Amino acid sequence: MIKVEVRLYATLRKYRPELEVGEPLSLQLPEKIMVRQLLEEKLGIPATVVKIVFVNGRQREVDHSLAEGDRVAVFPPVGGG
Amino acid sequence: MSKILRVNMTARTVAFEAVPEKYKEMGGRWITSNIVCDEVSPTCHPLGPGNKIVYAAGIVTGTAAPTSGRISIGGKSPLTGTIKETNSGGMAGQKLARLGIKAIVVEGQPAEKGDYWVLKVDKDGAELLPASNSWLGKGLYETYPLLFDEFGEKVAIIGIGIAGERLMANAGICVNDPENRPSRYAGRGGMGAVMGSKGLKAIIIDDAGDPPGVPIVNKELFDTGRKKLTEALLAHDITKPGGGLNTYGTAVLVNIINEAGGFPTFNFRDGRFTGAAKISGEMIHEICTKRGGVGTTGHGCSPGCVIRCSNVYPKPDGSELVSVQEYESVWSFGANCGIDDLDITGELIRLCNDYGLDTIEAGVTIAMAIEAGLAEFGDGAKAIALMHEIGNGTPLGHILGNGAAITTNVFGVVRCPTVKGQAIPAYDPRAIKGIGITYAISTMGADHTYGYTIAPEMLGVSGKVDQFDVDKVDMARNFQHATAFIDASGYCLFIAFAILDIPSGLAGMVETCSGVLGTDWTVDNIGIIGEEIIRKERAFNTAAGFTKAHDRLPEFMKHEELPPHNVVFDVPDETLDRVHSLQN
C-alpha cells in the first residue's frame, strides 16, 4: 500500500464536502494505482469532469501511476487572470 | 459620425475633429497606441506638457456584443517610460462609444500645478468645468458620490484619486461599476499620474437623451458573429454561467497556480504559500455565502457581460467591505506579503480603490517595504498602515506611491521583481516559462495580460503545454498578437478562454468586428492587426531608448532557485530576442 494526499478544488469539492478548502484527504492506496482509478473508484469522481491533475506540482494525465508520498491535486476547468 | 474629442489643458479648449481615415477601423489599444505614436514624442517627460492621454472604447464596445465594455487608456507611462495601454471594465466604455466618440485626446497642462478640472461629455458636446475643492484631496469613496450628486446617478466617471493628484507613478485610473462604486481600474503603469499632470480630476460621460450610438455597417454579419460568440461563452466551462469564473471569480486561480508551484510567496521566495486556500476563490465564495448580507459572487463589472466574474466581499456583519477581491490583488497583498486573511486583503484593496492605486504594484511595493525592514511578512496591520502613508502623502508615502522599483532604489533592496519598472504579477516565471517570455518582452513592462500563455501552460485552454518547457517563442508571439487584437476590439480578455477552444466563437468575434466596421476580416486578420499594433509600440519604445537589454527579467530570477521545484528562469536571452527578431 502507498499513502497519498489528495486535494479537491473548485466544484470538485462537492465530492468531499466535509473538507475545508485546500484540506488534504489522506488515503491508503494499492501500489501503482493510476489517477483515473483513484478518481473513479476511490472518490467517485468521473474522470470526464476533471480537467487538470497535478502530482507533486507537475501536470499529469489520468493514466499516471501514483507512488508513496505523492501530493495529488485535482481541478475542474478553471480560468481567471 | 464618429469623432475625436481633443482637449487642450493649456488653453482649456475642447474641439471635435473628424476621425482621420487611417484611424477609421481602429478601436481600443489599437487607436490609443497609434495616436500616442503619431502625436507624442517618445522622449517626452511622462508628466510634462508633451505627453498626452488617450481614452478610447473598443471596436464593438457600446453595441450588443457580449462582454465588450472595455475602455483603453494610453500614453507614455511614468512608471515604465514606455508606451502604455491599460484597460478597464465598468460603465465608461459603452457610454463613450454610444456618444459617437472614437477617442478623447487630452494634451497640454495647466500653468499652475494643482489646478484641477472636470471634463463633461454628453450628446451636445463637451466642456471643461473647474473641479470643486470638495472633490479633491480625499478618498474616492467620498468623492464619487459627490460627483454623482452633481452630475446624476446615470453618468459614468473616469477619475483619479489622491495618488493621481500627487502624480505618483502607481496611480491608476478609476471607472465606476454598475452600482457606481469606484472599483474598476485601468490600473497599471501610472496613467492616473498622467491624468493628474493634465489637471484632469475626472471625465464625466453622460449618454442620456438618445445619443447617436455605435453604427453597425453590416448588421447581419454582426448578429451572426454575436450569436456565435455568445454561444461559445455560454458553452465553455470557464466562461459559462455557473462555470469557474462566474462561481469563484478570478481568484479561482490561487489554488491551481499554488499547486503548480508558481504562486509567488514572500516576495518571490517560494512558489507555494501555506495559506493559499484561505485567500482563494473557493474561500471568497464560501465567505460570501456564509456571511450573507451584500456578499455576492458572479457580480458583473459592466452591462452585457455574460461571464460576470466580479464579487462584492462582505465584512463579518454582512455589510460591504470591498468590490472586488481579484486573483492578482489577493495575491499581491496576500501570499506575496505573507498574509492569509481575506479581510486584510479586502481592506488593502479597498484602500487602493480609495486612494486610486493599482493593486498589483501596490502589493508588490508593500513587499519591498517588508524587504526594507519597514514591516514583517504576514503583518496585515502594518501593511495597512503603510498604505495610509500613501494616502496621507507623507514622504514615505510618496516613495511607496511611486511603486516597487522606486522603493527598492530608495531602500537598497536588490530583490526587485519588476520588468521595465513595472511589478511582475502573480505567476512566477521561473516555474511557468512562457509567461516569463511575456513579462520580458512586453512593450509595457511586466504584464500577464500582454500574452496570457497561462491558458495552455496551466489551464489546458488551447491545448496543454509543459510549464517548464523553455522553447515557447511561437506560442508567446501568437498570444501577444491575439491579445493586442482583443485589446483593440473592446472585448474583455476573458473571452479568450472560450474562443481559443471553440473555433466558431473565434470566428464570431471577428465577424462582430467586421460587422461594425464593414470590413471582410477573417481570423487571419487577428495576427496581422495584432502584429501591427505591437510593431508600432516597439518603435515608440525604441525611440524612447529601450533596447533588448530591457527585455529581461530581474537578475535574481536567473540564479535564485524557486521552491518547490527549485527552478531558475532559464529561457536564454537569445530566445527572448527571437520573439521580435523574426517579426521586425
XYZ file of C-alpha atoms in Angstrom:
665
model
C 0.000 0.000 0.000
C 1.034 3.602 -0.543
C -0.042 6.764 1.203
C -1.046 9.778 -0.915
C -2.544 13.189 -0.190
C -5.387 14.372 -2.407
C -6.795 17.878 -2.663
C -10.031 18.626 -4.486
C -10.691 22.154 -5.679
C -13.468 24.357 -7.031
C -16.626 22.424 -7.980
C -14.925 19.084 -7.244
C -15.090 19.930 -3.539
C -18.675 18.669 -3.611
C -17.332 15.101 -3.698
C -15.888 15.586 -0.194
C -17.929 18.486 1.197
C -16.748 17.831 4.753
C -13.238 19.049 3.878
C -12.171 22.668 4.277
C -10.874 24.490 1.201
C -7.426 23.049 0.482
C -7.652 20.439 3.245
C -5.917 17.244 2.119
C -7.523 13.854 2.106
C -5.042 11.194 3.252
C -5.569 7.862 1.531
C -4.002 4.405 1.686
C -3.987 3.041 -1.855
C -2.717 -0.009 -3.711
C 0.719 0.440 -5.227
C 0.914 1.809 -8.783
C -2.735 2.851 -8.748
C -3.495 5.205 -11.606
C -5.017 8.653 -11.140
C -8.115 7.533 -13.024
C -8.720 4.672 -10.578
C -8.173 6.975 -7.638
C -10.737 9.405 -9.006
C -13.407 6.988 -10.158
C -13.078 4.042 -7.780
C -11.946 5.688 -4.575
C -13.507 9.146 -4.812
C -16.461 8.617 -7.153
C -15.404 11.456 -9.425
C -15.942 10.792 -13.143
C -12.661 11.446 -14.956
C -14.651 13.439 -17.516
C -15.330 16.248 -15.035
C -11.626 16.555 -14.215
C -9.623 18.953 -16.347
C -6.251 19.276 -14.619
C -4.377 16.868 -12.351
C -1.174 17.773 -10.554
C 1.055 15.158 -8.973
C 3.755 16.801 -6.883
C 3.212 20.078 -8.700
C 3.528 18.611 -12.208
C 0.590 18.227 -14.536
C -0.131 14.567 -15.244
C -2.672 12.655 -17.259
C -5.162 10.300 -15.620
C -3.139 7.242 -16.650
C -0.266 8.376 -14.420
C 0.693 5.838 -11.731
C 0.971 7.120 -8.182
C 3.777 6.452 -5.703
C 4.311 6.671 -1.958
C 4.021 10.203 -0.590
C 2.553 11.762 -3.741
C 0.642 15.039 -3.451
C -2.297 14.972 -5.847
C -4.430 17.997 -6.730
C -7.485 17.792 -8.940
C -9.267 20.620 -10.755
C -12.296 21.048 -12.996
C -11.933 23.610 -15.815
C -10.883 26.897 -14.198
C -9.540 30.187 -15.507
C -9.054 33.753 -14.455
C -6.309 36.308 -14.535
C -20.499 60.347 -37.352
C -17.750 59.123 -35.136
C -15.351 61.839 -33.982
C -12.306 62.558 -31.898
C -12.574 64.912 -28.940
C -9.401 66.930 -28.412
C -8.977 68.637 -25.055
C -6.167 71.106 -24.539
C -5.465 71.690 -20.859
C -3.024 74.547 -21.523
C -5.540 76.637 -23.433
C -8.513 74.912 -21.739
C -10.243 74.283 -25.037
C -12.301 71.398 -26.324
C -12.798 70.615 -30.007
C -14.336 67.815 -32.011
C -12.426 66.583 -35.047
C -13.268 64.187 -37.830
C -11.623 60.798 -37.475
C -8.668 60.624 -39.888
C -9.008 57.905 -42.498
C -6.097 55.915 -41.064
C -7.862 55.554 -37.705
C -11.273 54.606 -39.117
C -11.100 50.885 -38.345
C -9.266 51.247 -35.064
C -10.521 50.946 -31.512
C -9.187 50.390 -28.006
C -5.455 49.818 -27.694
C -5.057 49.955 -31.478
C -6.088 53.602 -31.647
C -4.600 54.712 -28.315
C -1.193 53.334 -29.279
C -1.424 54.824 -32.765
C -2.371 58.284 -31.565
C 0.386 58.182 -28.959
C 2.917 57.110 -31.596
C 1.716 59.778 -34.013
C 1.458 62.664 -31.564
C 3.719 62.089 -28.551
C 7.485 62.463 -28.600
C 8.926 59.205 -27.223
C 11.498 61.208 -25.273
C 8.991 63.486 -23.565
C 8.655 63.565 -19.799
C 5.604 61.421 -18.982
C 4.277 64.092 -16.620
C 5.220 67.076 -18.761
C 3.135 69.001 -21.277
C 4.428 66.897 -24.167
C 2.735 63.698 -23.085
C -0.882 63.038 -23.987
C -3.505 60.742 -22.548
C -5.896 58.993 -24.888
C -9.185 57.318 -23.954
C -10.899 55.005 -26.420
C -13.587 52.361 -26.358
C -13.107 49.214 -28.407
C -14.431 48.455 -31.886
C -17.603 46.718 -30.692
C -17.953 48.485 -27.321
C -21.364 50.117 -26.995
C -23.065 47.501 -29.198
C -24.969 44.416 -28.056
C -21.825 42.291 -28.364
C -21.366 40.303 -25.129
C -18.688 41.129 -22.551
C -17.365 44.068 -24.541
C -17.429 47.039 -22.180
C -13.722 47.780 -22.127
C -12.172 51.222 -22.293
C -8.485 51.654 -23.192
C -6.324 54.426 -21.825
C -2.954 55.145 -23.418
C 0.028 57.459 -23.210
C 3.653 57.368 -22.129
C 3.935 55.710 -18.725
C 5.645 57.439 -15.780
C 6.191 54.019 -14.213
C 7.949 52.346 -17.143
C 8.932 55.160 -19.505
C 7.408 53.053 -22.285
C 4.232 53.406 -24.247
C 1.264 52.219 -22.198
C -2.220 50.952 -22.742
C -4.236 49.973 -19.710
C -7.864 48.973 -19.951
C -10.826 48.649 -17.666
C -14.372 47.416 -17.478
C -17.011 49.425 -15.693
C -19.518 51.885 -17.099
C -17.420 54.313 -19.144
C -16.556 52.459 -22.353
C -20.063 51.799 -23.561
C -21.282 55.308 -22.804
C -18.331 56.919 -24.559
C -18.873 54.737 -27.610
C -22.602 55.497 -27.733
C -21.839 59.216 -27.815
C -20.077 58.578 -31.108
C -16.686 59.494 -29.687
C -13.894 57.344 -31.064
C -11.260 58.765 -28.772
C -10.629 61.575 -26.306
C -7.151 63.064 -26.608
C -6.060 65.201 -23.648
C -2.941 67.288 -24.158
C -1.012 70.200 -22.627
C -1.289 71.039 -18.961
C -2.374 73.956 -16.768
C 0.281 76.533 -15.895
C -0.464 76.043 -12.196
C 0.193 72.658 -10.619
C -2.758 71.611 -8.511
C -5.243 73.372 -10.770
C -7.930 70.736 -11.379
C -10.717 70.439 -13.921
C -13.517 68.075 -14.820
C -14.334 67.253 -18.424
C -18.029 66.766 -19.038
C -19.060 64.997 -22.214
C -22.614 64.458 -23.397
C -24.622 64.271 -26.599
C -24.489 68.029 -27.043
C -20.740 68.388 -26.737
C -18.027 68.740 -24.173
C -16.914 71.324 -21.643
C -14.233 71.810 -19.012
C -15.522 72.744 -15.598
C -13.400 73.780 -12.630
C -13.160 70.965 -10.085
C -14.750 71.810 -6.773
C -12.335 71.760 -3.859
C -14.681 69.311 -2.182
C -13.775 66.731 -4.856
C -10.035 66.996 -4.275
C -7.614 65.570 -1.737
C -9.874 62.872 -0.392
C -10.703 59.225 -0.983
C -12.788 58.200 -3.966
C -15.409 56.518 -1.746
C -16.164 60.075 -0.621
C -15.552 61.850 -3.928
C -17.520 59.621 -6.323
C -20.851 60.043 -4.504
C -20.325 63.833 -4.588
C -19.704 63.677 -8.324
C -22.803 61.541 -8.857
C -24.800 64.035 -6.789
C -23.571 66.808 -9.048
C -23.875 65.128 -12.440
C -26.559 62.491 -11.906
C -26.558 58.827 -10.968
C -26.538 57.594 -14.550
C -23.298 59.146 -15.763
C -20.021 57.252 -15.950
C -16.982 58.658 -14.198
C -13.363 58.133 -15.191
C -11.407 59.632 -12.328
C -8.215 59.765 -10.329
C -7.674 59.625 -6.595
C -5.173 61.231 -4.299
C -2.353 59.198 -5.854
C -3.094 60.667 -9.270
C -3.438 64.186 -7.901
C 0.012 63.782 -6.344
C 1.439 62.459 -9.631
C 2.522 59.152 -8.121
C 3.801 56.619 -10.642
C 1.492 53.928 -9.268
C -1.658 55.982 -9.716
C -4.384 54.153 -11.591
C -7.487 55.471 -13.299
C -10.830 54.539 -11.798
C -14.081 53.719 -13.577
C -17.330 53.245 -11.692
C -19.060 49.859 -11.725
C -22.805 49.392 -12.412
C -23.653 50.307 -8.781
C -21.388 53.377 -9.056
C -18.628 52.086 -6.815
C -15.141 53.453 -7.528
C -13.921 49.922 -8.076
C -12.873 49.206 -11.645
C -9.399 50.269 -12.628
C -7.238 50.893 -15.648
C -4.628 50.425 -13.016
C -1.293 49.659 -14.487
C 1.537 51.929 -15.492
C 0.698 55.066 -13.543
C -1.661 56.577 -16.086
C -3.501 58.211 -13.182
C -0.443 60.397 -12.682
C -0.546 61.413 -16.353
C -4.194 62.359 -15.955
C -3.272 64.263 -12.803
C -0.450 66.043 -14.608
C -3.028 67.319 -17.089
C -5.018 68.837 -14.225
C -7.876 66.498 -15.051
C -9.624 65.110 -11.985
C -12.394 63.303 -13.806
C -14.214 62.774 -17.060
C -17.988 62.672 -16.721
C -19.693 60.772 -19.527
C -23.428 61.338 -19.839
C -25.139 59.369 -22.596
C -28.675 60.455 -21.723
C -31.101 61.674 -24.353
C -30.833 59.402 -27.365
C -27.149 59.554 -28.267
C -26.067 58.509 -31.773
C -24.971 55.015 -30.724
C -22.437 52.805 -32.469
C -23.152 52.484 -36.184
C -23.078 48.913 -37.484
C -22.304 48.709 -41.200
C -23.261 45.066 -41.697
C -25.920 44.211 -39.150
C -26.466 40.704 -40.455
C -22.805 39.770 -40.127
C -22.632 41.399 -36.714
C -25.647 39.461 -35.464
C -24.292 36.192 -36.842
C -20.989 36.768 -35.101
C -22.587 37.911 -31.881
C -24.679 34.751 -31.736
C -21.669 32.510 -32.320
C -19.546 34.269 -29.722
C -22.345 34.289 -27.153
C -22.925 30.575 -27.670
C -19.232 29.907 -27.138
C -19.144 31.948 -23.931
C -22.271 30.195 -22.639
C -20.883 26.755 -23.531
C -17.295 26.914 -22.309
C -16.757 25.540 -18.811
C -14.648 28.509 -17.724
C -16.861 31.335 -19.025
C -20.384 29.886 -18.785
C -22.889 30.801 -16.070
C -22.052 28.635 -13.074
C -18.603 27.996 -14.544
C -15.250 28.580 -12.897
C -15.042 32.349 -13.377
C -18.671 33.094 -12.610
C -18.775 30.964 -9.459
C -15.440 31.736 -7.857
C -14.096 34.826 -9.632
C -10.577 35.213 -10.938
C -9.155 34.088 -7.591
C -10.141 30.550 -8.545
C -6.587 30.568 -9.892
C -5.000 30.767 -6.440
C -5.076 27.039 -5.753
C -4.099 25.857 -9.201
C -1.121 28.195 -9.534
C -0.155 27.300 -5.970
C -0.340 23.572 -6.700
C 1.812 24.165 -9.781
C 4.470 25.734 -7.572
C 4.231 29.053 -9.405
C 2.377 31.180 -6.823
C 4.874 33.873 -5.772
C 5.138 33.923 -1.992
C 7.140 36.102 0.414
C 8.310 38.369 -2.416
C 9.004 35.587 -4.896
C 10.926 33.395 -2.442
C 8.610 30.396 -2.728
C 6.204 29.066 -5.344
C 3.779 27.789 -2.741
C 2.009 29.560 0.104
C 0.731 27.540 3.046
C -2.167 29.968 3.407
C -3.175 29.861 -0.262
C -6.526 28.154 0.290
C -7.512 30.886 2.751
C -7.256 33.585 0.065
C -8.647 31.508 -2.796
C -11.755 31.994 -4.912
C -13.302 28.991 -3.197
C -12.874 30.775 0.155
C -14.274 34.040 -1.220
C -17.315 32.107 -2.410
C -17.686 30.375 0.950
C -17.399 33.613 2.921
C -19.874 35.409 0.668
C -22.313 32.541 1.216
C -21.765 32.160 4.974
C -21.696 35.826 5.919
C -24.538 36.688 3.578
C -25.570 40.311 3.565
C -24.198 42.032 0.473
C -21.743 39.198 -0.220
C -22.003 38.318 -3.883
C -20.039 36.307 -6.389
C -20.985 36.357 -10.061
C -21.147 40.147 -9.984
C -20.883 41.895 -13.359
C -18.466 44.791 -13.833
C -20.231 46.147 -16.873
C -23.629 45.713 -18.518
C -23.901 42.979 -21.120
C -21.259 40.720 -19.650
C -22.233 37.055 -19.737
C -19.208 35.906 -17.683
C -19.693 38.093 -14.578
C -16.529 37.265 -12.623
C -16.543 40.120 -10.107
C -17.577 39.926 -6.468
C -18.732 42.041 -3.551
C -16.966 40.884 -0.417
C -18.746 41.295 2.947
C -17.472 42.129 6.388
C -18.338 39.639 9.161
C -21.608 41.510 9.768
C -22.625 41.205 6.116
C -22.039 44.850 5.229
C -19.778 45.696 2.311
C -16.013 45.656 2.708
C -14.938 45.890 -0.905
C -15.509 45.055 -4.506
C -13.517 43.278 -5.860
C -11.243 40.563 -4.426
C -9.423 39.703 -7.640
C -6.792 36.988 -8.154
C -3.988 39.461 -8.695
C -4.990 41.569 -5.711
C -5.410 38.755 -3.187
C -2.029 37.505 -4.353
C -0.115 40.795 -4.247
C -1.346 41.743 -0.789
C -1.789 38.119 0.294
C 0.792 35.455 -0.485
C 3.358 37.945 -1.701
C 3.218 39.777 1.636
C 2.713 36.549 3.620
C -0.885 37.492 4.516
C -3.521 34.716 4.520
C -6.604 36.692 5.555
C -9.200 37.899 3.043
C -10.459 40.548 5.476
C -6.978 42.080 5.396
C -6.507 41.786 1.626
C -10.004 43.215 1.246
C -9.129 46.266 3.336
C -5.890 46.776 1.379
C -7.778 46.554 -1.919
C -10.369 48.995 -0.577
C -7.563 51.448 0.202
C -6.252 51.094 -3.360
C -9.734 51.891 -4.689
C -9.986 54.816 -2.291
C -6.567 56.367 -2.951
C -6.513 55.491 -6.635
C -3.749 52.889 -6.870
C -3.039 49.749 -8.871
C -3.328 46.723 -6.583
C -0.588 44.654 -8.217
C 2.011 47.400 -7.981
C 0.854 48.395 -4.502
C 1.087 44.870 -3.100
C 4.492 44.256 -4.595
C 5.582 47.630 -3.209
C 4.457 46.637 0.290
C 6.606 43.516 -0.115
C 9.515 45.831 -0.998
C 8.863 47.786 2.182
C 8.968 44.487 4.055
C 12.302 43.701 2.388
C 13.496 47.114 3.529
C 12.623 46.249 7.120
C 9.622 48.575 7.428
C 7.323 45.657 8.256
C 7.293 41.871 8.605
C 5.797 39.324 6.244
C 2.311 38.491 7.470
C 1.782 41.734 9.390
C -1.514 42.946 7.958
C -1.906 45.864 10.361
C 1.471 47.256 9.345
C 0.697 46.758 5.650
C -2.490 48.787 6.144
C -0.526 51.475 7.982
C 1.942 51.703 5.094
C -0.924 52.151 2.637
C -2.191 55.043 4.764
C 1.238 56.652 4.397
C 0.443 56.874 0.675
C -2.993 58.274 1.376
C -1.595 60.806 3.817
C 1.049 61.939 1.356
C 3.953 61.582 3.772
C 7.464 61.428 2.334
C 7.436 57.638 2.873
C 4.026 57.530 1.240
C 5.386 59.335 -1.819
C 8.119 56.709 -2.118
C 5.672 53.818 -1.812
C 3.204 55.523 -4.124
C 5.800 55.547 -6.853
C 5.887 51.781 -6.980
C 8.147 48.834 -6.324
C 11.196 49.808 -8.366
C 11.486 53.300 -6.857
C 11.012 51.888 -3.377
C 13.795 49.345 -3.829
C 16.112 52.020 -5.150
C 15.466 54.225 -2.159
C 15.989 51.438 0.363
C 18.766 49.483 -1.330
C 16.725 46.346 -1.946
C 18.089 44.131 -4.727
C 15.351 41.507 -4.992
C 13.043 43.723 -7.014
C 10.521 41.780 -9.122
C 9.899 44.281 -11.896
C 10.441 44.467 -15.648
C 10.903 47.921 -17.152
C 9.916 49.285 -13.757
C 6.550 47.528 -13.531
C 5.840 44.856 -10.925
C 5.618 41.225 -12.001
C 2.139 39.797 -11.415
C 1.005 36.550 -9.795
C 2.770 33.847 -11.805
C 6.407 33.115 -11.046
C 8.209 32.958 -14.398
C 10.776 30.520 -13.065
C 8.074 27.869 -12.704
C 5.974 28.911 -15.721
C 8.338 29.840 -18.528
C 6.041 31.159 -21.237
C 4.612 33.893 -19.063
C 8.213 34.872 -18.311
C 8.734 35.474 -22.019
C 5.629 37.664 -21.991
C 6.870 39.666 -18.992
C 10.296 40.155 -20.507
C 9.391 41.388 -23.949
C 6.135 43.199 -23.258
C 6.119 46.737 -24.603
C 4.641 47.856 -21.276
C 6.699 46.224 -18.550
C 5.759 43.021 -16.738
C 2.131 42.298 -17.586
C 0.400 38.913 -17.668
C -2.417 40.271 -19.805
C 0.023 41.122 -22.597
C 0.176 37.476 -23.719
C -1.613 35.093 -21.394
C 0.310 31.892 -22.026
C -1.023 30.658 -18.689
C -4.026 29.389 -20.663
C -2.138 26.430 -22.219
C 0.630 26.275 -19.605
C -1.661 25.896 -16.612
C -5.319 25.725 -17.567
C -5.430 23.350 -20.515
C -7.002 26.018 -22.698
C -5.971 25.818 -26.386
C -4.123 22.604 -25.601
C -1.696 21.726 -22.847
C 1.998 22.537 -22.798
C 4.641 21.752 -20.194
C 5.106 24.664 -17.788
C 8.884 24.090 -17.734
C 9.425 23.937 -21.496
C 11.586 26.949 -22.429
C 11.013 26.877 -26.182
C 7.842 28.895 -26.405
C 8.728 31.688 -28.790
C 5.975 30.993 -31.285
C 3.371 30.483 -28.593
C 4.340 33.691 -26.799
C 4.281 35.703 -30.011
C 0.921 34.328 -31.099
C -0.626 35.091 -27.728
C 0.740 38.630 -27.847
C -0.708 39.260 -31.285
C -4.107 37.794 -30.401
C -4.185 39.804 -27.186
C -3.413 43.049 -28.980
C -6.356 42.378 -31.275
C -8.714 41.621 -28.375
C -7.498 44.826 -26.685
C -8.475 46.666 -29.874
C -11.880 45.006 -30.115
C -13.252 46.172 -26.765
C -13.931 42.633 -25.639
C -12.770 41.564 -22.201
C -9.668 39.408 -22.471
C -11.528 36.637 -20.659
C -13.486 35.790 -23.810
C -10.175 34.214 -24.867
C -10.832 31.136 -22.712
C -13.870 30.314 -24.825
C -12.714 31.397 -28.277
C -9.324 29.689 -28.038
C -11.136 26.379 -27.592
C -14.233 26.949 -29.714
C -13.434 27.918 -33.342
C -16.931 29.223 -34.119
C -16.623 31.619 -31.176
C -13.336 32.911 -32.538
C -14.851 33.415 -35.984
C -17.871 35.065 -34.389
C -15.677 37.525 -32.511
C -14.029 38.605 -35.774
C -17.403 38.800 -37.522
C -18.766 41.189 -34.907
C -15.809 43.499 -35.550
C -16.239 43.193 -39.309
C -19.949 43.770 -38.932
C -19.418 47.039 -37.084
C -16.730 48.275 -39.462
C -17.875 46.840 -42.769
C -14.596 45.001 -43.252
C -14.119 41.470 -44.547
C -11.694 40.290 -41.894
C -11.105 36.620 -41.250
C -9.412 35.057 -38.237
C -6.119 35.628 -40.090
C -6.535 39.355 -39.524
C -6.197 38.829 -35.777
C -2.488 38.087 -36.098
C -1.909 40.690 -38.789
C -3.520 43.516 -36.821
C -2.044 42.364 -33.512
C 1.434 42.326 -35.009
C 0.931 45.786 -36.458
C -0.089 47.180 -33.061
C 2.943 45.705 -31.332
C 5.315 46.812 -34.089
C 4.109 50.370 -33.592
C 4.526 50.168 -29.808
C 8.008 48.697 -30.157
C 9.005 51.561 -32.446
C 7.887 54.076 -29.818
C 9.914 52.314 -27.145
C 12.984 52.068 -29.356
C 12.811 55.798 -29.952
C 12.399 56.287 -26.197
C 15.708 54.500 -25.651
C 14.639 50.928 -24.964
C 16.738 48.062 -26.300
C 16.763 44.296 -25.947
C 18.766 44.817 -22.763
C 15.485 45.984 -21.218
C 13.652 42.846 -22.375
C 14.949 40.907 -19.403
C 13.632 39.558 -16.126
C 15.133 40.597 -12.772
C 18.625 39.204 -12.410
C 17.894 37.292 -9.194
C 15.458 35.053 -11.051
C 18.324 33.712 -13.152
C 20.271 32.362 -10.190
C 17.926 32.112 -7.217
C 16.057 28.788 -7.197
C 12.315 28.835 -6.571
C 10.905 26.066 -4.357
C 9.207 23.611 -4.543
C 10.559 22.799 -7.999
C 13.870 24.539 -7.315
C 13.991 26.147 -10.735
C 15.548 29.325 -12.094
C 14.470 31.331 -15.135
C 16.418 29.508 -17.788
C 14.913 30.831 -21.006
C 18.046 32.008 -22.847
C 18.342 35.699 -23.686
C 18.677 34.718 -27.335
C 15.271 33.069 -27.150
C 13.730 36.239 -25.742
C 15.276 38.273 -28.539
C 13.966 35.842 -31.136
C 10.327 36.721 -30.395
C 10.711 40.024 -32.173
C 13.734 39.447 -34.398
C 11.510 37.283 -36.574
C 8.900 39.994 -36.628
C 10.880 43.152 -37.287
